[in-house]
Tab-separated table of C-alpha atoms in Angstrom:
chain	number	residue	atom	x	y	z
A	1354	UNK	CA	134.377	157.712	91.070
A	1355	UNK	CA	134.739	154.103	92.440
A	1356	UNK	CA	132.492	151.413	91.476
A	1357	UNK	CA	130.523	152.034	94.645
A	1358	UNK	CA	129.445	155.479	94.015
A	1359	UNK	CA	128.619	154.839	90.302
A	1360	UNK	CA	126.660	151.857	91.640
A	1361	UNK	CA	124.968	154.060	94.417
A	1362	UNK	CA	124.068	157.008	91.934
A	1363	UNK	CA	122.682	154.629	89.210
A	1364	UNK	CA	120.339	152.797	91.235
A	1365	UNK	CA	117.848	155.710	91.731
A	1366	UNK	CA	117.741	156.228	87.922
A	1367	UNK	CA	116.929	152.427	87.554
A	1368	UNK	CA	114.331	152.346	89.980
A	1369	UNK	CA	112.238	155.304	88.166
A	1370	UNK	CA	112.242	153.131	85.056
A	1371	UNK	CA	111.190	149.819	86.511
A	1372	UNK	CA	108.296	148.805	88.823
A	1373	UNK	CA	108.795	148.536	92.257
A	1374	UNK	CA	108.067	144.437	92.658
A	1375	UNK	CA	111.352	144.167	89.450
A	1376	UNK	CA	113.689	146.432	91.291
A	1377	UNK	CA	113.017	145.013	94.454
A	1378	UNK	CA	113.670	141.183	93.491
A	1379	UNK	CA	116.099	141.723	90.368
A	1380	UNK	CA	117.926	144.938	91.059
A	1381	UNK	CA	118.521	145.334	94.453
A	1382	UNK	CA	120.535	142.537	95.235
A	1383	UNK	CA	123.162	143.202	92.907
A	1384	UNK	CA	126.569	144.111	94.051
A	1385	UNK	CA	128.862	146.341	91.801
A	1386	UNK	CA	132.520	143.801	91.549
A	1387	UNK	CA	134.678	146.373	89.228
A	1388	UNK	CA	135.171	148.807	86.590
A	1389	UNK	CA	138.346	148.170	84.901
A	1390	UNK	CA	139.283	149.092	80.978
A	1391	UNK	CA	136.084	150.472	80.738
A	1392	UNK	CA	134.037	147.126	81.960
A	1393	UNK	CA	131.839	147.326	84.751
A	1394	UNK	CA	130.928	143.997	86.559
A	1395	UNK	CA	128.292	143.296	88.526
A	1396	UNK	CA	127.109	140.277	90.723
A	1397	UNK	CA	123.977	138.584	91.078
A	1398	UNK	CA	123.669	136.351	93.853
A	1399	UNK	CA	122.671	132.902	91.478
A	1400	UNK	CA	122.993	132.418	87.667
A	1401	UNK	CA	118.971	133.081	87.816
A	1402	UNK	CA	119.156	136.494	89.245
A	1403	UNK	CA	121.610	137.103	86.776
A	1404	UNK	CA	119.812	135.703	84.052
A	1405	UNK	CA	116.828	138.225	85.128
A	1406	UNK	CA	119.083	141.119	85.565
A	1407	UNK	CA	120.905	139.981	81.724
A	1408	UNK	CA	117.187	140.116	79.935
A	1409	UNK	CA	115.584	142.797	77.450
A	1410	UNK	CA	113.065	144.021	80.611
A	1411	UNK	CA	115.829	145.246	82.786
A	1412	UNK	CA	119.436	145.183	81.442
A	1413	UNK	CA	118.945	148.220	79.092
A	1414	UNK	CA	117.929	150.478	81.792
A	1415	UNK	CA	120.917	149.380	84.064
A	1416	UNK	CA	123.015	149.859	81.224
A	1417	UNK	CA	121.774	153.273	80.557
A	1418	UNK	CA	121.477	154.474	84.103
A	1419	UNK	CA	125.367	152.946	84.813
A	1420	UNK	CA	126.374	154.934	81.828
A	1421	UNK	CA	124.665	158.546	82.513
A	1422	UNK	CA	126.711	158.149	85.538
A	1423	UNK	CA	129.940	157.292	84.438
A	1424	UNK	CA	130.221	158.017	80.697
A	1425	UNK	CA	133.520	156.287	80.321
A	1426	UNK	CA	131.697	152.707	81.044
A	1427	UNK	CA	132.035	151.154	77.328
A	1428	UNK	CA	130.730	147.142	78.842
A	1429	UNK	CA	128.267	146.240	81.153
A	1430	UNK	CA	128.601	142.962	82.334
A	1431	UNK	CA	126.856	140.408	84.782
A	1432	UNK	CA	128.090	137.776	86.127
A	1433	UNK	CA	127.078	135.108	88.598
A	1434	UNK	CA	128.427	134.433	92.178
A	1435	UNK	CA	130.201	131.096	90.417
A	1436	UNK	CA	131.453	133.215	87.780
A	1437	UNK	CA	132.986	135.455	90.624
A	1438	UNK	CA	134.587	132.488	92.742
A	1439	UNK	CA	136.132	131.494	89.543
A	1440	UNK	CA	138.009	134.309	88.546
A	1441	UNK	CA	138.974	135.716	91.835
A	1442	UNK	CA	140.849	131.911	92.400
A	1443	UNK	CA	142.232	132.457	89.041
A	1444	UNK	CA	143.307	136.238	89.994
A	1445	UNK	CA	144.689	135.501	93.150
A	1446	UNK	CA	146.595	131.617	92.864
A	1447	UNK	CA	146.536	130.073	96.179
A	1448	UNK	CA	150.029	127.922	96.453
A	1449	UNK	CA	149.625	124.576	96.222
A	1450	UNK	CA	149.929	123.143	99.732
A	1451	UNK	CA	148.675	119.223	100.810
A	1452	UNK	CA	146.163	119.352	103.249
A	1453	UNK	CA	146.139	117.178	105.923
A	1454	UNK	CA	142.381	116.661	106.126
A	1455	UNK	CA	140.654	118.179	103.169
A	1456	UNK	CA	137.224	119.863	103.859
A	1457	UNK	CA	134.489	120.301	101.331
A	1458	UNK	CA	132.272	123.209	101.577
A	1459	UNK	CA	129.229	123.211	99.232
A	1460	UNK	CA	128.388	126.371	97.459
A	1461	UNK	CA	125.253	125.278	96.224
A	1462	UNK	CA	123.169	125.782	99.753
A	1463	UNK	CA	120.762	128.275	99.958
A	1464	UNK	CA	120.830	129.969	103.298
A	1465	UNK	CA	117.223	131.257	102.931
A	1466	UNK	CA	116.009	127.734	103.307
A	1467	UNK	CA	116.000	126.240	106.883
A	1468	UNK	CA	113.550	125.442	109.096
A	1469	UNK	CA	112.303	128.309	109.997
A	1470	UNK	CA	110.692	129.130	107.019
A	1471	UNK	CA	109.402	126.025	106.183
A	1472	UNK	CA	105.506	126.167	106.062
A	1473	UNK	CA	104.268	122.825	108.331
A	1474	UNK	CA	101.267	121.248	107.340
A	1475	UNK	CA	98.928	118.458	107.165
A	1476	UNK	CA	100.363	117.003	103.923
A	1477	UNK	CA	104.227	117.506	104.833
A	1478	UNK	CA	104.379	117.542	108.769
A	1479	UNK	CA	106.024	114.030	108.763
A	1480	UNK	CA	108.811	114.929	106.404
A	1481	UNK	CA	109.546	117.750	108.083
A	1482	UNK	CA	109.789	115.798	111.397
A	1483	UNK	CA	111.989	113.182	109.654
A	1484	UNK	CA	114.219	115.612	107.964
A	1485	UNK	CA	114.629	117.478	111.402
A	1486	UNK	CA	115.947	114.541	113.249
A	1487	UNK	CA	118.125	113.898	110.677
A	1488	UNK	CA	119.917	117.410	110.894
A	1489	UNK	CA	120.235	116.861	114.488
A	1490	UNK	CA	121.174	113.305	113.996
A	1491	UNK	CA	123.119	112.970	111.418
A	1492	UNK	CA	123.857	108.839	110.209
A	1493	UNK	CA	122.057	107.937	113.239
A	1494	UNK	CA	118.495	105.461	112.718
A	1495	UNK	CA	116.868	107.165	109.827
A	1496	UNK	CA	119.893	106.516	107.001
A	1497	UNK	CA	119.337	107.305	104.484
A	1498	UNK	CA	116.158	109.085	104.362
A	1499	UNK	CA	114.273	109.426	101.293
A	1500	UNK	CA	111.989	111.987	100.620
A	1501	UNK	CA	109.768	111.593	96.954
A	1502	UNK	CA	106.614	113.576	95.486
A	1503	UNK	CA	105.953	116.372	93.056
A	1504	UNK	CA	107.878	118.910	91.611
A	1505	UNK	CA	107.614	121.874	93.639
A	1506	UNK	CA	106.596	120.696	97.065
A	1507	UNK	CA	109.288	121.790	99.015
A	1508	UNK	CA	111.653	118.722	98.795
A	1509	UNK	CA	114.860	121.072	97.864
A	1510	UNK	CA	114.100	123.634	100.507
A	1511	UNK	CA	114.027	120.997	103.037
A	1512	UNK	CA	117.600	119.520	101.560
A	1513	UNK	CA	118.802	122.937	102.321
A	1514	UNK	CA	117.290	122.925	105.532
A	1515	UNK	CA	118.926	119.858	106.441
A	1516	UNK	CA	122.459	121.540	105.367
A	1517	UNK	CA	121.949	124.812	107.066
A	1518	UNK	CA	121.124	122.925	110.392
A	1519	UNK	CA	124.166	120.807	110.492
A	1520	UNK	CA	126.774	123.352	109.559
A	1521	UNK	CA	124.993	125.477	112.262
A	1522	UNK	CA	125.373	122.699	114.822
A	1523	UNK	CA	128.170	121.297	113.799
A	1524	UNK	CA	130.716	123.929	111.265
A	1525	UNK	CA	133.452	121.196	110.737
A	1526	UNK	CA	131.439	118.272	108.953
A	1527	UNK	CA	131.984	117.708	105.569
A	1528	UNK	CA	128.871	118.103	103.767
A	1529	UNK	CA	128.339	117.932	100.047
A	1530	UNK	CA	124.870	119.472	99.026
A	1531	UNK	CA	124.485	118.514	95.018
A	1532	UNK	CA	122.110	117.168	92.234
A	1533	UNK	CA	122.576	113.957	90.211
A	1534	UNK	CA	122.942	116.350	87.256
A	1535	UNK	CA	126.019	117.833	88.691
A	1536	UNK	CA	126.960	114.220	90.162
A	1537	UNK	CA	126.894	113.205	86.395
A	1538	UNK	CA	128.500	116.060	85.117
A	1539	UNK	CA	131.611	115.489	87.504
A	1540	UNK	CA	131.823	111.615	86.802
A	1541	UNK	CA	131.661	112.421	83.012
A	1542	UNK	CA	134.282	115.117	83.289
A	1543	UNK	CA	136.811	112.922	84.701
A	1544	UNK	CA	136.258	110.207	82.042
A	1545	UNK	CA	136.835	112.247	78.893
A	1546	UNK	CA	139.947	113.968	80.519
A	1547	UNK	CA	141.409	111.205	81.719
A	1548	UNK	CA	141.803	112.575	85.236
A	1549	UNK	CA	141.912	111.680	89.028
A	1550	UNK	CA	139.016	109.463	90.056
A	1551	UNK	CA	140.548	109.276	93.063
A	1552	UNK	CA	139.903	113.342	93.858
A	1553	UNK	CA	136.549	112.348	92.455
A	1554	UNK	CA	135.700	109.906	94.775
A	1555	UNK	CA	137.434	111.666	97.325
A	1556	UNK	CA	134.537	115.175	96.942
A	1557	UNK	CA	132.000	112.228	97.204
A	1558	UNK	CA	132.882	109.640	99.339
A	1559	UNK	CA	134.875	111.386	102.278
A	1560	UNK	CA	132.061	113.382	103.306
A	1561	UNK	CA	130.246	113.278	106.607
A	1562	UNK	CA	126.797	114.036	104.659
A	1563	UNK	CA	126.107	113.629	101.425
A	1564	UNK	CA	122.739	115.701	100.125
A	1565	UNK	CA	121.443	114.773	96.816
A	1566	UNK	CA	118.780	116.294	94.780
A	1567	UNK	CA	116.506	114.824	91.747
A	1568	UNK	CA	117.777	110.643	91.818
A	1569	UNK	CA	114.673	110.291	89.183
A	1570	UNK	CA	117.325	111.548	86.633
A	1571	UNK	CA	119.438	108.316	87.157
A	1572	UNK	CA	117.012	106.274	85.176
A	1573	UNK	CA	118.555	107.047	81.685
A	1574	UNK	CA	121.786	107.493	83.011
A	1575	UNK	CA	123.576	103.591	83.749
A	1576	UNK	CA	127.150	104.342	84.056
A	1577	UNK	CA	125.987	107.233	86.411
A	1578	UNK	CA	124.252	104.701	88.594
A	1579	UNK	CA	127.689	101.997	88.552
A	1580	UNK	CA	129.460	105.249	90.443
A	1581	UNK	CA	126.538	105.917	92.549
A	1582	UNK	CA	125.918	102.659	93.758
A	1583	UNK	CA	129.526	102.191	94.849
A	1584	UNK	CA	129.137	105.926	96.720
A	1585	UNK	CA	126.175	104.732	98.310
A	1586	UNK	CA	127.704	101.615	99.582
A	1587	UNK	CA	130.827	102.977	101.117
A	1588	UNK	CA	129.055	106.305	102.814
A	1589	UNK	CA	126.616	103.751	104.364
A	1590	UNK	CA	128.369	101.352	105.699
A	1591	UNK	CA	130.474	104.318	107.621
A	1592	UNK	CA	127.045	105.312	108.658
A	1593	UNK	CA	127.670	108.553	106.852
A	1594	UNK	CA	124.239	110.669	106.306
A	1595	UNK	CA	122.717	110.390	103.433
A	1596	UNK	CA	119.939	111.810	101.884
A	1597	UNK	CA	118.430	112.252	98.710
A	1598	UNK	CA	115.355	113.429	96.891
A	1599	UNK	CA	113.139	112.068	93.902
A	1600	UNK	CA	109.798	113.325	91.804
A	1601	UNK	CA	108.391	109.036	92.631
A	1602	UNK	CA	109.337	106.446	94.443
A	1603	UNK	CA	111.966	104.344	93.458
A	1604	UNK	CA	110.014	101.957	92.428
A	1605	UNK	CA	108.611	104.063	90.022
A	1606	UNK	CA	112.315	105.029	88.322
A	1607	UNK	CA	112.433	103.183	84.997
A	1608	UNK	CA	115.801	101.100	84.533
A	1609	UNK	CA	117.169	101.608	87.804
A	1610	UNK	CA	119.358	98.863	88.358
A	1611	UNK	CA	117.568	96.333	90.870
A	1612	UNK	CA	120.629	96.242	93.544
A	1613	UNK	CA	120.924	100.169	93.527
A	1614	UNK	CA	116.773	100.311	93.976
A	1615	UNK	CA	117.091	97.263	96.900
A	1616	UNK	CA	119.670	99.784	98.222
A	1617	UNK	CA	117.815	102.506	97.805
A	1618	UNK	CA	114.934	100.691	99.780
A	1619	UNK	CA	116.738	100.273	102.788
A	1620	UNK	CA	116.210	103.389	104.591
A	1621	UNK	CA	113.178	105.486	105.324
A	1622	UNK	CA	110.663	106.769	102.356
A	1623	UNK	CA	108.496	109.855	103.192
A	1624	UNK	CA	106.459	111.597	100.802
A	1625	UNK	CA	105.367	115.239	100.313
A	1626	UNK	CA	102.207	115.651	99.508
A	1627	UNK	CA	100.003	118.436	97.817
A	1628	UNK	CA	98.982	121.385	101.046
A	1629	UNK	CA	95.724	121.385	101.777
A	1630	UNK	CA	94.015	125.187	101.278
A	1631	UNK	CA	94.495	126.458	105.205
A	1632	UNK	CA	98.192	125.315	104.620
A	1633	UNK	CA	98.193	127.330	100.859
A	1634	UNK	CA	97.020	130.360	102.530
A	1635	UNK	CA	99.845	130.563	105.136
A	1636	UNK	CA	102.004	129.792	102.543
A	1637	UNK	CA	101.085	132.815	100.794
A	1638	UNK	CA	101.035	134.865	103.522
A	1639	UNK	CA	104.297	133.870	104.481
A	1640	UNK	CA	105.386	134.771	101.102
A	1641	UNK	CA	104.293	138.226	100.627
A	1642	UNK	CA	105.671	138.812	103.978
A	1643	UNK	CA	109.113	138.216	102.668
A	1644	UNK	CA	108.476	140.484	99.694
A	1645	UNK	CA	107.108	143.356	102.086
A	1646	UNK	CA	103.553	143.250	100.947
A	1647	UNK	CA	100.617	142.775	102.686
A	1648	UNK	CA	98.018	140.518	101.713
A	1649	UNK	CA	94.742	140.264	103.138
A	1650	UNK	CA	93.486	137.056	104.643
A	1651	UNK	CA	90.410	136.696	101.676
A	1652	UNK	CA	92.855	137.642	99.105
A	1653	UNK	CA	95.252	134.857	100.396
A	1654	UNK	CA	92.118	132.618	100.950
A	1655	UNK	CA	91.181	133.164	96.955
A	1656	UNK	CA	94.717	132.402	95.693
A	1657	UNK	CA	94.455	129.404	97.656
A	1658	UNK	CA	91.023	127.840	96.952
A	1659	UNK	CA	91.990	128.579	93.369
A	1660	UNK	CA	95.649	126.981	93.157
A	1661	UNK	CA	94.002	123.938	95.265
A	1662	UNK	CA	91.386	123.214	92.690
A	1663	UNK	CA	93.488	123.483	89.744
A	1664	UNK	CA	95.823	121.004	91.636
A	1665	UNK	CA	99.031	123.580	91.229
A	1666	UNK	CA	102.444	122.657	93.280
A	1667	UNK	CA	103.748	125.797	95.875
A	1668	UNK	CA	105.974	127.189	93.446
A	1669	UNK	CA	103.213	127.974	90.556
A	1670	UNK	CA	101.230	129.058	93.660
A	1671	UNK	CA	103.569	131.162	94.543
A	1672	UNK	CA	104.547	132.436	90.774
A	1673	UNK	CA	100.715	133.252	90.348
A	1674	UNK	CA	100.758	135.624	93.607
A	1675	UNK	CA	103.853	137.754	92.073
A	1676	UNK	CA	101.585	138.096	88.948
A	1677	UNK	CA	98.932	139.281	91.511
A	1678	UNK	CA	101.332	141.790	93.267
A	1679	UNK	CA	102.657	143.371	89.832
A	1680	UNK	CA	98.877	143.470	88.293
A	1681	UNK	CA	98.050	145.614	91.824
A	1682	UNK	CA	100.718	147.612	91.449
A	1683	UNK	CA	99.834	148.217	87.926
A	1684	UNK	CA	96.439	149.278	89.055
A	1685	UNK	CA	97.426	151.658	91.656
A	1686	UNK	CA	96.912	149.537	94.429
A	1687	UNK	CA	99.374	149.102	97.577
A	1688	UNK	CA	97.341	145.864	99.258
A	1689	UNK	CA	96.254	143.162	96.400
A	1690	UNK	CA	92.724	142.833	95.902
A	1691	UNK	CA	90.278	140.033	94.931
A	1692	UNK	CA	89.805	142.034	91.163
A	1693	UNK	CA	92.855	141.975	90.691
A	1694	UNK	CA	93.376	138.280	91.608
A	1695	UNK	CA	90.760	137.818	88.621
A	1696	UNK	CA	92.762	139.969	86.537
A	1697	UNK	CA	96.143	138.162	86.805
A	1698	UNK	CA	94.422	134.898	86.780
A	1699	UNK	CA	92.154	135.352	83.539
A	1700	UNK	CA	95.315	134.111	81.316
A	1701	UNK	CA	95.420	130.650	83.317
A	1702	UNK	CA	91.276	129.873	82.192
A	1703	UNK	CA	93.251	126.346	81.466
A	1704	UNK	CA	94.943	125.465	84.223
A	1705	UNK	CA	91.230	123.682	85.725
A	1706	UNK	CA	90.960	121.452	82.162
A	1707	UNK	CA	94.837	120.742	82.161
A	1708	UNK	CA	94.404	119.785	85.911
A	1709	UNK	CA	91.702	117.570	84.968
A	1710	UNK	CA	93.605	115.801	82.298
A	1711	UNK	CA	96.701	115.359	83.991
A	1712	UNK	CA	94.506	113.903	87.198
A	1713	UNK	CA	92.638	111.417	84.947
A	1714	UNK	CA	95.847	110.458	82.650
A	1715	UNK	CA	98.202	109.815	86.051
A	1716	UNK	CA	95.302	107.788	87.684
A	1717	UNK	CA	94.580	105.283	84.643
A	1718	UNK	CA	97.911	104.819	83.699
A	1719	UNK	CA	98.856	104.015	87.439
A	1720	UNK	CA	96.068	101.329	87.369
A	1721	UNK	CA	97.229	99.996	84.268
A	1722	UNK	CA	100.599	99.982	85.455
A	1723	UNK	CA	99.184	98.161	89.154
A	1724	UNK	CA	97.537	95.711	86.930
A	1725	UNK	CA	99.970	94.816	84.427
A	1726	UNK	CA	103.164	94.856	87.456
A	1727	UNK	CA	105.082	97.690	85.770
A	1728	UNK	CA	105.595	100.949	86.283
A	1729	UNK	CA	104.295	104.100	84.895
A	1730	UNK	CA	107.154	105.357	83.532
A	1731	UNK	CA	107.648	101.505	81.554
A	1732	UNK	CA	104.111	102.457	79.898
A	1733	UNK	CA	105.331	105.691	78.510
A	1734	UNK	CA	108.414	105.061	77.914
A	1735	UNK	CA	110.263	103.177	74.867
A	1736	UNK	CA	111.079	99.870	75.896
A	1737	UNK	CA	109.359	97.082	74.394
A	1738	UNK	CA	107.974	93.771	75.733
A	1739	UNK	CA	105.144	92.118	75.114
A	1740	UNK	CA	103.314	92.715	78.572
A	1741	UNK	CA	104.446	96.823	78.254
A	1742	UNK	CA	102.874	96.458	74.384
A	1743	UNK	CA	99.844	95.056	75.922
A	1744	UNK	CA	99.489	97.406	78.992
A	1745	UNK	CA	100.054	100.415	76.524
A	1746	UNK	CA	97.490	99.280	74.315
A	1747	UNK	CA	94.620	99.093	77.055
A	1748	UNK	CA	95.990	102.382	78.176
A	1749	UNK	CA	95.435	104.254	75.267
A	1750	UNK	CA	91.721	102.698	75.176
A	1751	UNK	CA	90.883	103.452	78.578
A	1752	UNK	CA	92.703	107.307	77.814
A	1753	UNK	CA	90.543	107.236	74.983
A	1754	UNK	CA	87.387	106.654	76.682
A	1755	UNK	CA	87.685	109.029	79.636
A	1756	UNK	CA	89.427	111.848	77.887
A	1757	UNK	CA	87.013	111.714	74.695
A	1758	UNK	CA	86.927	115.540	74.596
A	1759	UNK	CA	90.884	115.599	74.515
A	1760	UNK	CA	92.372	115.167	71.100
A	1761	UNK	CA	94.239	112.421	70.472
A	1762	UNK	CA	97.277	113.946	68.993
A	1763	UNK	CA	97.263	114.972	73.348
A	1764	UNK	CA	96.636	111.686	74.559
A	1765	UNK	CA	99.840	110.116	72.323
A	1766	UNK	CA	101.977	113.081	73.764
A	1767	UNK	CA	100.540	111.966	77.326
A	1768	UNK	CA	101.833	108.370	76.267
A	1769	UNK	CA	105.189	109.512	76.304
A	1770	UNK	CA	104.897	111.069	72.387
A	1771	UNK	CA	103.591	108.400	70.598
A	1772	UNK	CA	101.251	109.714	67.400
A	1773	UNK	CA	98.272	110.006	66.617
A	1774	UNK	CA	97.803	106.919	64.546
A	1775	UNK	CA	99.534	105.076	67.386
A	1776	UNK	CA	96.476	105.992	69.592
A	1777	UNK	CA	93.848	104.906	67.006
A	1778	UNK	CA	95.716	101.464	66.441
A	1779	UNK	CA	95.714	101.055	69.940
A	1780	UNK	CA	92.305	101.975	70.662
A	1781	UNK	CA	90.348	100.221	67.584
A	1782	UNK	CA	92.116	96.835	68.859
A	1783	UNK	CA	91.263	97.147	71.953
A	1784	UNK	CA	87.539	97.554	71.143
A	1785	UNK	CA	87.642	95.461	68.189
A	1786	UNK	CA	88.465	92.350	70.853
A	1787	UNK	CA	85.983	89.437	71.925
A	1788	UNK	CA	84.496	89.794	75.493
A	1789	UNK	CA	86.947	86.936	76.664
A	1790	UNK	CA	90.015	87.935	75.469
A	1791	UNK	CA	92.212	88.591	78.011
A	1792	UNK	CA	92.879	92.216	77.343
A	1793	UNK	CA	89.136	92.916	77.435
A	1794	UNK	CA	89.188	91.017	80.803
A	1795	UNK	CA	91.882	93.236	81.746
A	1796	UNK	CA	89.835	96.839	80.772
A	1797	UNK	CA	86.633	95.651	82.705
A	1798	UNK	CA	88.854	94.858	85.392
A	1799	UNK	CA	90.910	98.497	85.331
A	1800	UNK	CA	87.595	100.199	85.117
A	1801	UNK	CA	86.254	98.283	88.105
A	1802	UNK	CA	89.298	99.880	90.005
A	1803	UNK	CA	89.023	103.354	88.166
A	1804	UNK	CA	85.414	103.626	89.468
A	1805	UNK	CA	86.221	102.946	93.069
């Protein structure tokens, strides 16, 4: 029996165990790779899917239904489509020949995401604009283009958007598709093995686009930011594409170096912004139609009105409405209704308070941060001046003051983890001040602007 068959025969077996919404997402997709001295491999499309396939909810019934089919499997293991790429080079050597013009294909792009599926609204119709004229017009006027806001606003789907549309329009261009994470990883990887910068710079810097994801995490990384800087430079001035993505504005990313942030400055910013409810609810539509359910348009118009007013980012939104579909499921029912909606969403009776807390917290430390010409991320982070000492001080008051049912154990972690005794310094000096002192000048001053 070849790996196909056992694979074929087992997946019946695994699907009577399992609920329908788990076999559908985490099961299905995998591909059977071998069975060799009693090991069978399997592939999951991404190390998440194999992460979900590896855990205590599903591997033990793939491991028992593989093995009632074909008793002489000892091993069950799965791997990753990385993992797979990596031994089939090192199974099958390709001779070493110099290319004439190397060409870098990214394996990070995610074909799902392109245009097409990308949900257009109010709060992101610019950036989408802006990111589709930049996929048909690659290094031409908007170079680079910067796109910033929240986690979980759709600024990676629209990097892979980008990708998708060039190698569609164009196969031959050299596009690199990455995160500064893996950016970092590289750079460091050549320095303790004492390698080839040259090949290096050469994946980085002879590209026709360079795609990168998450810049925010250059702030605590300075040799990271040397390298990048000099990438930058040379991809723009050969008006190679570049485009990159960020949680805030640069502006906002402590201890960037001022000549990468002026650098960083000279193309076009665009921000994401949070989807207003009509944009929520085709969202979710959009989504269950993808995982074969149908949702009706109040049940989509509850998920919505309730991920809007707890201030939630698409992908919780989208997290909560699998919950939905597996409590519906659980409950017999085919179409999701509005009780169970209030079922799966009794276990987030938080997420309104924590919304209200983070809202409050971002918006006085942002004023503080306005007022004192600093950033937010100066205020809770470590550095110390005398101006950040002062602006942290009047932040804890003012946290103090509008979060006075929060503990203030909370409010120090909202500070960036500073403790509890931290907080009460800060606050008793504060109020302990004379009318004129200039801190107390400053807190009537940030309240003014608070209660705009």
């Amino acid at each position: 029996m070849d790996v196909n068959e056992i694979w074929k025969k087992a997946l019946p077996i695994i699907e009577n165990n399992i609920s329908s919404i788990s076999f559908d997402l985490y099961i299905q997709p995998l591909m059977p790779e071998s069975f060799e001295n009693g090991t069978f491999v399997i592939v999951a499309m991404s190390t998440r899917d194999a992460n979900y396939a590896r855990n205590e909810r599903h591997f033990p019934h793939i491991e028992s239904a593989v093995k009632t089919v074909a008793p002489l499997v000892e091993k069950i293991e799965i791997i990753d489509a990385v993992e797979k790429e990596r031994r089939d080079a090192a199974n099958n050597p390709v001779p070493e020949t110099p290319a004439t013009e190397p060409v870098i294909y990214s394996n990070n792009i995610n074909a799902q995401q392109t245009f097409t599926n990308f949900i257009v609204g109010k709060s992101n119709q610019e950036v989408a604009a802006m990111a589709e004229f930049v996929a048909k017009n690659p290094g031409k006027k908007i170079n680079p283009l910067f796109i910033y806001g929240r986690s979980g606003l759709g600024k990676t789907h629209l990097l892979n958007a980008i990708a998708n549309q060039i190698l569609e329009d164009r196969p031959a261009t050299k596009l690199v598709l990455t995160t500064i994470e893996k950016f970092t990883d590289d750079y460091v990887n050549v320095i303790k093995q004492k390698g080839d910068f040259g090949a290096f710079r050469e994946k980085y810097r002879n590209v026709d686009v360079l795609l990168i994801d998450d810049v925010q995490e250059l702030a605590s990384k300075q040799a990271t930011q040397e390298e990048f800087f000099h990438t930058f430079n040379d991809l723009f001035e050969h008006q190679r594409q570049i485009v990159l993505t960020s949680d805030r504005h640069p502006n906002e990313i402590a201890t960037l170096s001022e000549r990468l942030q002026s650098r960083l400055k000279s193309g076009i910013f665009q921000d994401i912004r949070n989807p207003d409810i009509e944009m929520r609810t085709a969202i979710l539509q959009k989504k269950a139609a993808l995982e074969d359910k149908y949702l009706p348009n109040e049940v989509a118009s509850y998920i919505a009105e309730y991920s809007n007013k707890v201030n939630e980012n698409i992908r919780d939104m989208e997290g909560h409405l699998i919950k939905i579909i597996v409590y519906a499921e659980l409950n017999g029912h085919t179409i999701p209704t509005i009780e169970d909606c209030n079922t799966a969403l009794a276990d987030n009776s938080n997420d309104e308070e924590n919304a209200r807390v983070g809202d409050t917290a971002a918006r006085v430390i942002a004023t503080v941060a306005a007022y004192f010409d600093v950033t937010p991320d100066e205020i809770t982070g470590k550095r110390r001046t005398e101006k950040l000492a002062d602006a942290r001080m009047v932040t804890a008051y003012l946290l103090t003051e509008r979060l006075k049912d929060v503990p203030l154990t909370e409010i120090g972690e909202i500070l960036g983890g500073r403790t509890h005794a931290s907080v009460i310094y800060s606050r008793d000096k504060i109020a302990n001040l004379k009318n004129e002192h200039k801190l107390k000048i400053a807190v009537e001053d940030i309240l003014k602007q608070l209660d705009k």
